[in-house]
CSV table of C-alpha atoms in Angstrom, one decimal:
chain,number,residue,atom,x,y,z
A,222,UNK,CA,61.5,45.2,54.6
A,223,UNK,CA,59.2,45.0,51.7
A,224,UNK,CA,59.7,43.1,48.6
A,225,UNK,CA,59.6,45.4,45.8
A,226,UNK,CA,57.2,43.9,42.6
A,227,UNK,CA,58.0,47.0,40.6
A,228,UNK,CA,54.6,49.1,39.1
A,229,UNK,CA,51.9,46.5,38.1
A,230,UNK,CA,48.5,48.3,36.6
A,231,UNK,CA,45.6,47.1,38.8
A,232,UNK,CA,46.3,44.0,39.7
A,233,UNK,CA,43.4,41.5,40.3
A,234,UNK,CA,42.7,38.3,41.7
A,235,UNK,CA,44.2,35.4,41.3
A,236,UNK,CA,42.6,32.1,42.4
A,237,UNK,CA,42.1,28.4,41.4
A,238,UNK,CA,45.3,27.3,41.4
A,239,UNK,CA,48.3,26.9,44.3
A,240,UNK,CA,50.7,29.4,43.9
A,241,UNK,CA,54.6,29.7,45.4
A,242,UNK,CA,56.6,32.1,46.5
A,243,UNK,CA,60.3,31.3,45.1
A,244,UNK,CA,63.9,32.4,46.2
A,245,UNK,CA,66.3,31.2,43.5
A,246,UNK,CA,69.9,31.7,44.0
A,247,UNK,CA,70.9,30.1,40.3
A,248,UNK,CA,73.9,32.2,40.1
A,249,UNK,CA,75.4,31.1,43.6
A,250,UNK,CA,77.3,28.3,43.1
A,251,UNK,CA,78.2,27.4,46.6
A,252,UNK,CA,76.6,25.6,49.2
A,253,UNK,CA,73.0,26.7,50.8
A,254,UNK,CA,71.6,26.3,54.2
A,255,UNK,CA,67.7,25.7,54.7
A,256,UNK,CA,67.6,25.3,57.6
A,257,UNK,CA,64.9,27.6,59.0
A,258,UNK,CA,62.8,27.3,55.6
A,259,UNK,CA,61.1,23.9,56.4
A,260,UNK,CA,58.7,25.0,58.5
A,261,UNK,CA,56.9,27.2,55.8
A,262,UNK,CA,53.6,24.7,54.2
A,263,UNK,CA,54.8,22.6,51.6
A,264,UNK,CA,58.5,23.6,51.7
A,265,UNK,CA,60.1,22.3,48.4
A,266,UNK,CA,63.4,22.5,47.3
A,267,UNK,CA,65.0,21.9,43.5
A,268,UNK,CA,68.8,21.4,43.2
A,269,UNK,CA,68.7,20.9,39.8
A,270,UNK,CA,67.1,24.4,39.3
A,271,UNK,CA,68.9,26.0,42.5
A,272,UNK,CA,65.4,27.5,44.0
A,273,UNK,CA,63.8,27.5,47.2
A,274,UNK,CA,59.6,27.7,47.6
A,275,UNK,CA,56.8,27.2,49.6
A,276,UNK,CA,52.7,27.8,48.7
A,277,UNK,CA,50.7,31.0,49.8
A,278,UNK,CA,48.2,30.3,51.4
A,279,UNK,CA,44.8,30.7,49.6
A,280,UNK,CA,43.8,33.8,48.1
A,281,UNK,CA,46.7,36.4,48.8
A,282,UNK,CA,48.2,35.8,45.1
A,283,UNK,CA,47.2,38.8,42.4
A,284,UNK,CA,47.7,38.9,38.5
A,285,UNK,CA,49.2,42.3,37.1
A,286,UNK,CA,46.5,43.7,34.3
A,287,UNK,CA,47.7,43.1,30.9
A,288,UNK,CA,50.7,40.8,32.1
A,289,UNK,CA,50.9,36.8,33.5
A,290,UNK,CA,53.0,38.3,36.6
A,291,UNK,CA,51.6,37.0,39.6
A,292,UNK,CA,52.6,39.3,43.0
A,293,UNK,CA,51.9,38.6,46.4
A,294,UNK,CA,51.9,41.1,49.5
A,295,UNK,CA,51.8,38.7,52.3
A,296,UNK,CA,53.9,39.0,55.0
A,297,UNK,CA,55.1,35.1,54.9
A,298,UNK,CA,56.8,35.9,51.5
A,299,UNK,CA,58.9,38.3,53.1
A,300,UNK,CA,59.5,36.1,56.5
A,301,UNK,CA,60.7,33.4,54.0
A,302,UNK,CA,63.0,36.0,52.1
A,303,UNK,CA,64.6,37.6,55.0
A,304,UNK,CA,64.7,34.0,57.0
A,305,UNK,CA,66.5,32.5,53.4
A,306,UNK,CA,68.9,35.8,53.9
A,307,UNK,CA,69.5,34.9,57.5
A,308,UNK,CA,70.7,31.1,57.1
A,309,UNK,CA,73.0,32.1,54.0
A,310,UNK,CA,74.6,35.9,54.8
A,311,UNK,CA,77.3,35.3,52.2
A,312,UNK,CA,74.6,35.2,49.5
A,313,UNK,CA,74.7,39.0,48.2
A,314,UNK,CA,71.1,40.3,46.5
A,315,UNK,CA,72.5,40.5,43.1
A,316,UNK,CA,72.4,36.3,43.5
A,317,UNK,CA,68.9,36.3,44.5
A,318,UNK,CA,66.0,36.6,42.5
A,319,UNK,CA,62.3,35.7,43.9
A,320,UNK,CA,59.0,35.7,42.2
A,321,UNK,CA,55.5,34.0,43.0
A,322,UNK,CA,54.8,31.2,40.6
A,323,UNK,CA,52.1,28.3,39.5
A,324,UNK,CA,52.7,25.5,41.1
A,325,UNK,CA,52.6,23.9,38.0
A,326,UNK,CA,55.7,26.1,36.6
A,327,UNK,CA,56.6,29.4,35.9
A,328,UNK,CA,53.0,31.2,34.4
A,329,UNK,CA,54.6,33.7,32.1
A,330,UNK,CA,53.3,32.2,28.5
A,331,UNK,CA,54.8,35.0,26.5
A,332,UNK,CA,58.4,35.6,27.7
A,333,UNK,CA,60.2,32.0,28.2
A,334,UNK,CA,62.5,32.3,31.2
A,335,UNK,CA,65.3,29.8,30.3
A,336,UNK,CA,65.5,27.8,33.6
A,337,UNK,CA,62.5,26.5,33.6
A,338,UNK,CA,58.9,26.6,31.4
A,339,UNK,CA,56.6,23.4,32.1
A,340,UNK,CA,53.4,24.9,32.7
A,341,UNK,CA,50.7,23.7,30.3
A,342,UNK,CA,48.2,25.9,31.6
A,343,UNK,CA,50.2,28.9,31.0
A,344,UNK,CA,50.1,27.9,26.7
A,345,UNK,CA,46.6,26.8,27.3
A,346,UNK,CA,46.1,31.1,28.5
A,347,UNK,CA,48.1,31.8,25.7
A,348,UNK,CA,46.2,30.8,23.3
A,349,UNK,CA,42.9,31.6,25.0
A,350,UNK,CA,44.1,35.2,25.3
A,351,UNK,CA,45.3,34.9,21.0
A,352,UNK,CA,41.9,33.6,20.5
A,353,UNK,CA,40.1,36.9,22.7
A,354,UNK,CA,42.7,38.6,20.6
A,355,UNK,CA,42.2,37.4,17.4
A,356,UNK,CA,38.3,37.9,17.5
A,357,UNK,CA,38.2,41.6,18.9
A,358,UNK,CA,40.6,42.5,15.8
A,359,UNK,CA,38.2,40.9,13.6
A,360,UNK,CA,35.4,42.8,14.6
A,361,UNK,CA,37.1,46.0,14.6
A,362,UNK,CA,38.3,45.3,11.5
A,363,UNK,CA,35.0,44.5,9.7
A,364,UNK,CA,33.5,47.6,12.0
A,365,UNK,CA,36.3,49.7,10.4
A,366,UNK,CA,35.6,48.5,6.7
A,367,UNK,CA,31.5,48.9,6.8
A,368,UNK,CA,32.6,52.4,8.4
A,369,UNK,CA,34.3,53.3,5.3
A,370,UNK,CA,31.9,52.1,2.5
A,371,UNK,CA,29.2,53.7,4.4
A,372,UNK,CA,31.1,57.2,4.3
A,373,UNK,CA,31.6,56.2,0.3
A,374,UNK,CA,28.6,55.5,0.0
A,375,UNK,CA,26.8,58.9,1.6
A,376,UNK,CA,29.4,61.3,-0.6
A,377,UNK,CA,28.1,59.6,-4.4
């Protein structure tokens, strides 16, 4: 089995902070077993916000190109996913929904996921990748205005 990210352009790496794979079952409303799951490093579970997670190790975490999704193809993600599956066979896929995360909260600055955003660092990107933003538009734009009264300027 192999958990299925979807198309991500390029990724690339993804290091300085402790990332987590996370199984959240927010729409199962019944109770869950974890019983296998505490043997992954750093097990944590959240009631409140009805997830599962533990931390990659080191290294095996990438960042989609033009996007704050983070993806991870190592194989404990899956062994936690399918071991999750294993202790609670009445929770259908439709109730499940995993991702890899900062350990500081969910790094997705531009699209607020309503169960949980608390990640300063993710703002902090934000507005370092406005500011990138912000100054390649300026110089395009007084590139594109000295481009014009130059071509006024060679016709008179």
């Amino acid at each position: 089995m192999a958990l299925d990210w979807g198309s991500c352009f390029a990724p690339t790496e993804y290091t300085g902070r402790k990332t987590r794979f996370v199984v959240e079952y927010l729409a199962w409303n019944e109770p869950v077993s974890f019983g296998s799951l505490t043997k992954y490093f750093q097990f944590a579970k959240n009631d409140l916000k009805r997830r599962v997670s533990f931390v990659l190790p080191e290294g095996h975490t990438k960042r989609c190109q033009f996007s704050s999704r983070l993806l991870t193809y190592h194989p404990s993600a899956e062994f936690f996913l399918s071991d999750f599956k294993k202790d609670n066979p009445k929770i259908l896929d439709p109730f499940i929904r995993f991702y890899v995360m900062d350990d500081k909260g969910l790094d997705i600055p531009l699209v607020p996921n309503v169960s949980d955003i608390t990640s300063n660092t993710a703002i902090e990107e934000a507005k370092q990748g406005f500011g990138e933003l912000l100054k390649i538009v300026l110089i395009g734009g007084i590139g594109y205005f000295a481009f014009k009264e130059f071509g006024k300027r060679k016709r008179k």
